[in-house]
GROMACS .gro file of C-alpha atoms in nm:
model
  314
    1UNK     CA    1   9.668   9.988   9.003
    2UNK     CA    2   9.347  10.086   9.251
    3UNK     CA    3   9.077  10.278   9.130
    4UNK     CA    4   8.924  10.562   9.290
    5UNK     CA    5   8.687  10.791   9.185
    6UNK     CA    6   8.677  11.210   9.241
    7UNK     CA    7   8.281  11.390   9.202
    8UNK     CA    8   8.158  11.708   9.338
    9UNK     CA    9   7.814  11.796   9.373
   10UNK     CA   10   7.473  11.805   9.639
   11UNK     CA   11   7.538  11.567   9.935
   12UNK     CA   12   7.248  11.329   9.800
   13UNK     CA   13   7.441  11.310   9.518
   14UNK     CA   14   7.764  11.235   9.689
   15UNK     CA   15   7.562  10.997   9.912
   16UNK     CA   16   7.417  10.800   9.665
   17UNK     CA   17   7.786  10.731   9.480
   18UNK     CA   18   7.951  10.665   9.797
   19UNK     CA   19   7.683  10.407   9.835
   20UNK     CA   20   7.764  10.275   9.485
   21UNK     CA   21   8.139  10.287   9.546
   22UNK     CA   22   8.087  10.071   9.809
   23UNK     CA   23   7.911   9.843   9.663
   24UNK     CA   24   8.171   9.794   9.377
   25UNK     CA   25   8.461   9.748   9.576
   26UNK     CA   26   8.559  10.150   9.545
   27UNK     CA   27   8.752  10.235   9.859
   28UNK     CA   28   8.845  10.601   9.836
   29UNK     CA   29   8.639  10.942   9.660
   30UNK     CA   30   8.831  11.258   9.655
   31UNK     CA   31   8.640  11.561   9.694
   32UNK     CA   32   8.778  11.887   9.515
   33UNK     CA   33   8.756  12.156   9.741
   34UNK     CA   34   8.600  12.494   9.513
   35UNK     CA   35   8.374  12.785   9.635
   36UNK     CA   36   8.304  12.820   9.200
   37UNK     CA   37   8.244  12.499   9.009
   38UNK     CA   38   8.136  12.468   8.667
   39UNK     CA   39   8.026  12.748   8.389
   40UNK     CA   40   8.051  12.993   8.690
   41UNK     CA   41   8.434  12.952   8.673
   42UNK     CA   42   8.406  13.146   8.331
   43UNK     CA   43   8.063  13.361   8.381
   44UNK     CA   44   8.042  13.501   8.775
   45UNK     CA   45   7.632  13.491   8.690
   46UNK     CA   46   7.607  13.159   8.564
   47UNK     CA   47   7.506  13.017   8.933
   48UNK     CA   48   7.608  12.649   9.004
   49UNK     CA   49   7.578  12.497   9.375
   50UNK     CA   50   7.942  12.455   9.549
   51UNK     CA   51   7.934  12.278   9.893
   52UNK     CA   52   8.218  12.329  10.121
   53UNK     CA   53   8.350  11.931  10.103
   54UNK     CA   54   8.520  11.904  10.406
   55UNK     CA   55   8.157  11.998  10.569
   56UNK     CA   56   8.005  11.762  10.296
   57UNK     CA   57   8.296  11.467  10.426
   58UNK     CA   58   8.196  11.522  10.801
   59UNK     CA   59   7.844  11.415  10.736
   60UNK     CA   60   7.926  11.112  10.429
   61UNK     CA   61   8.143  10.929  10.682
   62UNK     CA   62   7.869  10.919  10.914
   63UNK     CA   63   7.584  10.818  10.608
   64UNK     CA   64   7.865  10.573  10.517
   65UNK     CA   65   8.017  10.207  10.628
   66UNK     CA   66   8.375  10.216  10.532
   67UNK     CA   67   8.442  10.501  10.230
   68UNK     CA   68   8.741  10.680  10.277
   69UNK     CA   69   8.749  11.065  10.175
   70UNK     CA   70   9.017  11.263  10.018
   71UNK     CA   71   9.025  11.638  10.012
   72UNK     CA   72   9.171  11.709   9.691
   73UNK     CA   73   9.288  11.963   9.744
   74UNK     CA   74   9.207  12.245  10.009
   75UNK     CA   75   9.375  12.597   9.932
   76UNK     CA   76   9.575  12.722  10.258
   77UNK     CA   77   9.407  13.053  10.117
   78UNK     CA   78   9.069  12.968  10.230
   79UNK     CA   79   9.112  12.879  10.606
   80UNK     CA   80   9.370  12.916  10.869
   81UNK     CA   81   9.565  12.599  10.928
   82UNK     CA   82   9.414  12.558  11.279
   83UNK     CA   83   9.096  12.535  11.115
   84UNK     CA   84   9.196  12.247  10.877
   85UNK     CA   85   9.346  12.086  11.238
   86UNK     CA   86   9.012  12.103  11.383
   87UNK     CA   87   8.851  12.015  11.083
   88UNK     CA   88   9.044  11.730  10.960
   89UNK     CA   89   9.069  11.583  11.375
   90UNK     CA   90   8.651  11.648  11.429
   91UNK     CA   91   8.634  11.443  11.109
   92UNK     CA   92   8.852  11.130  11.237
   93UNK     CA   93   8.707  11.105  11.593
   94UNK     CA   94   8.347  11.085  11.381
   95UNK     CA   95   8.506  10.805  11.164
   96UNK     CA   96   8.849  10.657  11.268
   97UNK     CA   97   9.096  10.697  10.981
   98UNK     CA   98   8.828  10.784  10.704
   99UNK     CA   99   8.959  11.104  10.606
  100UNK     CA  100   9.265  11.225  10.442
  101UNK     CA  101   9.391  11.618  10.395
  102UNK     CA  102   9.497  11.737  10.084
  103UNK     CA  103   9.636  12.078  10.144
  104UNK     CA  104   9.795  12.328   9.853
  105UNK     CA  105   9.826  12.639   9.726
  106UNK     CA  106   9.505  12.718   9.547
  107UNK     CA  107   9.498  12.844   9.222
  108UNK     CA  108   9.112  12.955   9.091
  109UNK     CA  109   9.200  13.327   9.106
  110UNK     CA  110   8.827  13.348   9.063
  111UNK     CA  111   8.666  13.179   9.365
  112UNK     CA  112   8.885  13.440   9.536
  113UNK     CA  113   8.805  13.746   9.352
  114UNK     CA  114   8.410  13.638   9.417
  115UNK     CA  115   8.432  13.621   9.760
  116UNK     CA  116   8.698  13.860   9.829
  117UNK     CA  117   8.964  13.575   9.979
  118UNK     CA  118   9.311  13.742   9.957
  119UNK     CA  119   9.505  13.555   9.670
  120UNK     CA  120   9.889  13.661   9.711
  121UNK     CA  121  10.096  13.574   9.431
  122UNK     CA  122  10.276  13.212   9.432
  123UNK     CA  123  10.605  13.295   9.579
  124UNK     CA  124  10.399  13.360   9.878
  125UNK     CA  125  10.109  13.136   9.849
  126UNK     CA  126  10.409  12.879   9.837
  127UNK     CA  127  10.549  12.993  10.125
  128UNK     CA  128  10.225  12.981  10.280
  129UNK     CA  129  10.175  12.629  10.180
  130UNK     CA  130  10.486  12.548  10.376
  131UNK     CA  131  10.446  12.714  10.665
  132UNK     CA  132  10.081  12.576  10.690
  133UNK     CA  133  10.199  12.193  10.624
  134UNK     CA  134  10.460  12.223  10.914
  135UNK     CA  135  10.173  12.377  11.159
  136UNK     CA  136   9.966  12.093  11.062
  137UNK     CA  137  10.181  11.824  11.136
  138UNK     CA  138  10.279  11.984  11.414
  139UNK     CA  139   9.955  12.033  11.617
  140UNK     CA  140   9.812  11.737  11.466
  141UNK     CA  141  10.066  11.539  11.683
  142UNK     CA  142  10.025  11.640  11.957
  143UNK     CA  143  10.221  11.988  11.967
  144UNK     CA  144  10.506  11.956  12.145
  145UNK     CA  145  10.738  12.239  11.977
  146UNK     CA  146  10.500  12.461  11.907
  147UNK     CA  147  10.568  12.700  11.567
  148UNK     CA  148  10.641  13.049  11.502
  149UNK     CA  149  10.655  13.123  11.090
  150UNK     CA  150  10.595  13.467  10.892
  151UNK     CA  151  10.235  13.376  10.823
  152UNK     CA  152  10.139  13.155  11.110
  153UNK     CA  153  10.259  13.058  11.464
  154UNK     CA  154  10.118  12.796  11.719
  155UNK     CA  155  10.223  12.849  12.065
  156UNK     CA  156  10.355  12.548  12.288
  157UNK     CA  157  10.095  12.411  12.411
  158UNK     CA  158   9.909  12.024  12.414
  159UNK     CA  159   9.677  12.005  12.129
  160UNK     CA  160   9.369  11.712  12.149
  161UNK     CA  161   9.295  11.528  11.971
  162UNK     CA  162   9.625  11.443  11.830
  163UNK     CA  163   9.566  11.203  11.537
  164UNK     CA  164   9.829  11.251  11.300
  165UNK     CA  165   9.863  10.876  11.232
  166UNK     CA  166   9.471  10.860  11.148
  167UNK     CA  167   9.527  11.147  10.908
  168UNK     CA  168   9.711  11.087  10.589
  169UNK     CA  169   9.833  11.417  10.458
  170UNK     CA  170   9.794  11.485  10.047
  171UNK     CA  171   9.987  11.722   9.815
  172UNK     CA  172   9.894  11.751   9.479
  173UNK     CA  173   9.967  11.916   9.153
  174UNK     CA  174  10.181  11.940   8.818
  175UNK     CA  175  10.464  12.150   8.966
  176UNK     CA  176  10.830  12.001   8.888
  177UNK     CA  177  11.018  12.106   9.202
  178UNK     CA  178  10.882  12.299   9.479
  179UNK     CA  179  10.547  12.035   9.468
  180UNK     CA  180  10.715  11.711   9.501
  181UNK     CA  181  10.955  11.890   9.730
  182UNK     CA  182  10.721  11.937   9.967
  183UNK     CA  183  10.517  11.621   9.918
  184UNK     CA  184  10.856  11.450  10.004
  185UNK     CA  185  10.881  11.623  10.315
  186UNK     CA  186  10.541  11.638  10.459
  187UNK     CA  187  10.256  11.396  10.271
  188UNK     CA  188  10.139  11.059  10.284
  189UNK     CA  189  10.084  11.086   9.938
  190UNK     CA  190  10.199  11.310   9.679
  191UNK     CA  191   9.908  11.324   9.417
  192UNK     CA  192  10.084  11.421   9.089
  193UNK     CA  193   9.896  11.594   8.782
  194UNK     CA  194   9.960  11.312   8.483
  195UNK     CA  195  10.134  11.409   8.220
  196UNK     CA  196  10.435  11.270   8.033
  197UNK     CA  197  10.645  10.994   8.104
  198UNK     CA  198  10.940  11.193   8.131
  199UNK     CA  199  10.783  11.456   8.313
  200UNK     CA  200  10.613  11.213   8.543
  201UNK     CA  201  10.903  10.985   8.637
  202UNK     CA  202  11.141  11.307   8.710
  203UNK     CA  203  10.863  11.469   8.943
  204UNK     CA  204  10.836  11.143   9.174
  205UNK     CA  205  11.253  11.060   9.133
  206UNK     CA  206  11.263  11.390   9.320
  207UNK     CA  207  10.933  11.354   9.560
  208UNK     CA  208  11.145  11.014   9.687
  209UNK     CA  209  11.448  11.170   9.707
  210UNK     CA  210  11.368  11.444   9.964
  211UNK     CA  211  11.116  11.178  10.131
  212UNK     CA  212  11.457  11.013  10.181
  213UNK     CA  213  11.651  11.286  10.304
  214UNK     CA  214  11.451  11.389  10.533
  215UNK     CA  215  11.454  10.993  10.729
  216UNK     CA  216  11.094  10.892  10.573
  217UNK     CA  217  11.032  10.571  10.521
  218UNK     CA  218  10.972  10.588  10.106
  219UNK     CA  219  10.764  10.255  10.078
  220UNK     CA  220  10.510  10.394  10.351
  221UNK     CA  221  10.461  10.679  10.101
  222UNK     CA  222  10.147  10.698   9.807
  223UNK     CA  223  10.171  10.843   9.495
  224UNK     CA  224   9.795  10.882   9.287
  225UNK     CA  225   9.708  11.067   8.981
  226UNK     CA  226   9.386  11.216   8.891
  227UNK     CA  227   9.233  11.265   8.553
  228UNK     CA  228   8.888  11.293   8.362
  229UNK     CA  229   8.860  10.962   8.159
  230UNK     CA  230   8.714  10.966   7.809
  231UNK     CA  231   8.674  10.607   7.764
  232UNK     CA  232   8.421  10.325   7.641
  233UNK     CA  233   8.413   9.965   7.560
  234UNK     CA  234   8.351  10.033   7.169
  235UNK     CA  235   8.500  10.351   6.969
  236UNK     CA  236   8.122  10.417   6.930
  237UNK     CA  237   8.107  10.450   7.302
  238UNK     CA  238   8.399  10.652   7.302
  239UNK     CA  239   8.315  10.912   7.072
  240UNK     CA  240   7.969  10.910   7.292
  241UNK     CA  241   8.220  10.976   7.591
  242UNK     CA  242   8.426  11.249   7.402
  243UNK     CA  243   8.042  11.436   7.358
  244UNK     CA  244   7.981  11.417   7.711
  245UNK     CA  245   8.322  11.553   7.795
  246UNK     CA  246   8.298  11.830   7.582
  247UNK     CA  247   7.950  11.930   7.697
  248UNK     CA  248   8.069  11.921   8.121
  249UNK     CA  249   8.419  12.126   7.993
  250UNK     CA  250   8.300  12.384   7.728
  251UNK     CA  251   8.558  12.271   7.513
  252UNK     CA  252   8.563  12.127   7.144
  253UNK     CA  253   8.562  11.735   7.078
  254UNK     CA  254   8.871  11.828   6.901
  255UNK     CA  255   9.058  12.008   7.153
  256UNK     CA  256   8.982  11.733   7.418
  257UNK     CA  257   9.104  11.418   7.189
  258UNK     CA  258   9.416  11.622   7.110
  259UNK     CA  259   9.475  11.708   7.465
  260UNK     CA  260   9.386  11.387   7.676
  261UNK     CA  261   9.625  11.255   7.412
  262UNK     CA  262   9.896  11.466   7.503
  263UNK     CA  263   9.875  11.417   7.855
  264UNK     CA  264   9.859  11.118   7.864
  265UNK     CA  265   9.502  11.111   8.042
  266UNK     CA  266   9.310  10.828   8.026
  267UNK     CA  267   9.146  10.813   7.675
  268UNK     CA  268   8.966  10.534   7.461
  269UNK     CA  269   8.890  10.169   7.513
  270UNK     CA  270   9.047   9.931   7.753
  271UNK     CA  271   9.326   9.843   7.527
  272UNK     CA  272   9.417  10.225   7.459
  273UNK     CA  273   9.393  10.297   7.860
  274UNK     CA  274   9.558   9.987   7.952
  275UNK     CA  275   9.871  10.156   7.801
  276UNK     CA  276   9.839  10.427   7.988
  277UNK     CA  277   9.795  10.245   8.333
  278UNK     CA  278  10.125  10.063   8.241
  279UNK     CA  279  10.319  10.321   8.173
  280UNK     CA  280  10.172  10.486   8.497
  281UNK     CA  281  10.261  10.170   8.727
  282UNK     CA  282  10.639  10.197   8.569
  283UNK     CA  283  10.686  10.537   8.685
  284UNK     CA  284  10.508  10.476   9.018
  285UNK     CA  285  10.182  10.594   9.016
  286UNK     CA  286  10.020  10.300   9.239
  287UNK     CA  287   9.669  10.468   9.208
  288UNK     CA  288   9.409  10.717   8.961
  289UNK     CA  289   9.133  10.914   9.111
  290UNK     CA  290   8.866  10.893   8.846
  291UNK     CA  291   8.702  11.247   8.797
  292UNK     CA  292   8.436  11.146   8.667
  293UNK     CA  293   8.207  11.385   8.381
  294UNK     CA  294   7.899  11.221   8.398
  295UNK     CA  295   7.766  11.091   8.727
  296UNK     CA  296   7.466  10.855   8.569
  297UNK     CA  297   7.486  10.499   8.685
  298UNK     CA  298   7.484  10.373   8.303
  299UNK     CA  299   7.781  10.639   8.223
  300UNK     CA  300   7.964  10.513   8.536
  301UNK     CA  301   7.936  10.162   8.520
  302UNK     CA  302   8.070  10.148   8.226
  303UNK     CA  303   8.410  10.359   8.308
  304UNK     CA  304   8.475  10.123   8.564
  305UNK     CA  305   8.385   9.859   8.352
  306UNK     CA  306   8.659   9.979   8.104
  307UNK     CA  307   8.886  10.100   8.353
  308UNK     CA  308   8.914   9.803   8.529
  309UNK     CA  309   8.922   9.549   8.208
  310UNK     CA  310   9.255   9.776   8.096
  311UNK     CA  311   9.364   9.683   8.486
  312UNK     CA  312   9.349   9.300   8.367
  313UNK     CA  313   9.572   9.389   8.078
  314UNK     CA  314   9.855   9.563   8.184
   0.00000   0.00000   0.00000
């Protein structure tokens, strides 16, 4: 199981973890891509600073040695896909093969509203998704078909750089068919919500299946989770954990115990996670994207600390 870690924030901030990661043997950060972060999500005039991440991941790979960054993920409602094309290919000639695009269907009605994005409903933001994913792939390899959808056409033409095989492309979410449909036909690596065993091992079944269908080679494929971890080395340390996570999420000590619990998120010390991990690994879940709730080197030495004794366990 590898351990990765997901943080927004300032770029000094970003900076300074990458730097970290690095120096702990962390190989990959995903970066959630939001125009409204934090208490602003709930209260339009409760300010907090948003960067735009794929700007942010431009500059890190350059501040950088070797960190690899994952957009996790980027709404198709916020930029055209020859944008993200551009974006993602400007990106990789800065830092061969440092950058991977997550791409979906957005869902913080909010960040939207705010700005005044259009926000169809999700029939068509699906759709959207779809269409989007094929133009990527598409131009990103050179272009030799060109693409003409309901949303978005590309015309034939050679498109340069063409660096689909630097690119790794990432869908992600908790749907049950249409996500891991269309991770099995276009990603790299299908980033599933976690959730329960059941649900879990169903989503990727189908997510290989299609990958299959469609002549992909299955083993070539990645398949990461992502969730908040409430964890420390003591219960005392937990409970100190479950007060920080309840502080960054507005939410109740109560309600989070109850629901990391029934999630399945990772929750307690390293004998409680290990569990977890295991039961991840059996279902196929080769990675977790830490999203970390407190960003102080104490508070973050010590996830890893706990996350990585459960590792040794399982």
């Amino acid at each position: 199981m590898k351990i990765f870690l997901q943080a927004r924030g300032s770029y000094d901030m970003l900076l300074d973890l990458s730097q970290w990661s690095e120096q702990n043997n962390i190989e990959r950060i995903g970066l959630p891509d939001h125009y409204i972060v934090g208490k602003q999500r709930h209260d339009k005039n409760d300010g907090t600073p948003a960067l735009d991440l794929l700007t942010a991941s431009a500059g890190l790979v350059r501040d950088t040695e070797k960190m690899v960054y994952s957009i996790l993920v980027s709404p198709i409602t916020f930029r055209h896909p020859s944008v993200l094309v551009k974006m993602a290919s400007t990106i990789n000639d800065m830092a061969k093969g440092r950058f991977r695009l997550g791409i979906g269907t957005g869902w913080l009605e909010i960040e939207h509203d705010l700005y005044g994005i259009p926000f169809p409903d999700l029939k068509t933001r699906f759709e959207m998704l779809e269409e989007s994913l094929i133009y990527i792939r598409e131009a990103l390899s050179g272009n030799a078909k060109g693409f003409q959808g309901e949303y978005y056409q590309l015309e034939q033409f050679p498109v340069e750089p063409a660096s689909l095989q630097d690119i790794p492309i990432i869908i992600g979410g908790g749907g049950k068919v249409k996500t891991p449909t269309l991770a099995g036909k276009y990603s790299e690596e299908f980033n599933i919500y976690a959730g329960p065993k059941e649900t879990l091992a169903k989503s990727i079944s189908l997510f290989k299946d299609v990958a299959a269908e469609n002549g992909r080679e299955v083993a070539q494929l990645e398949i990461t989770t992502a969730c908040p971890p409430v964890v420390g080395l003591t219960q005392d340390r937990v409970g100190e954990s479950l007060s920080t996570a309840a502080k960054a999420l507005s939410q109740t000590e109560e309600e989070i115990a109850s629901t990391w619990k029934e999630k399945n998120y990772l929750f307690g010390t390293p004998d409680e996670v290990a569990s977890t991990l295991s039961m991840w690994q059996e279902v196929g879940i080769e990675a977790v994207y830490l999203q970390l709730l407190s960003l102080k080197e104490d508070n973050r030495n010590e996830t890893i600390d706990v996350i990585n004794k459960a590792v040794g366990l399982i």
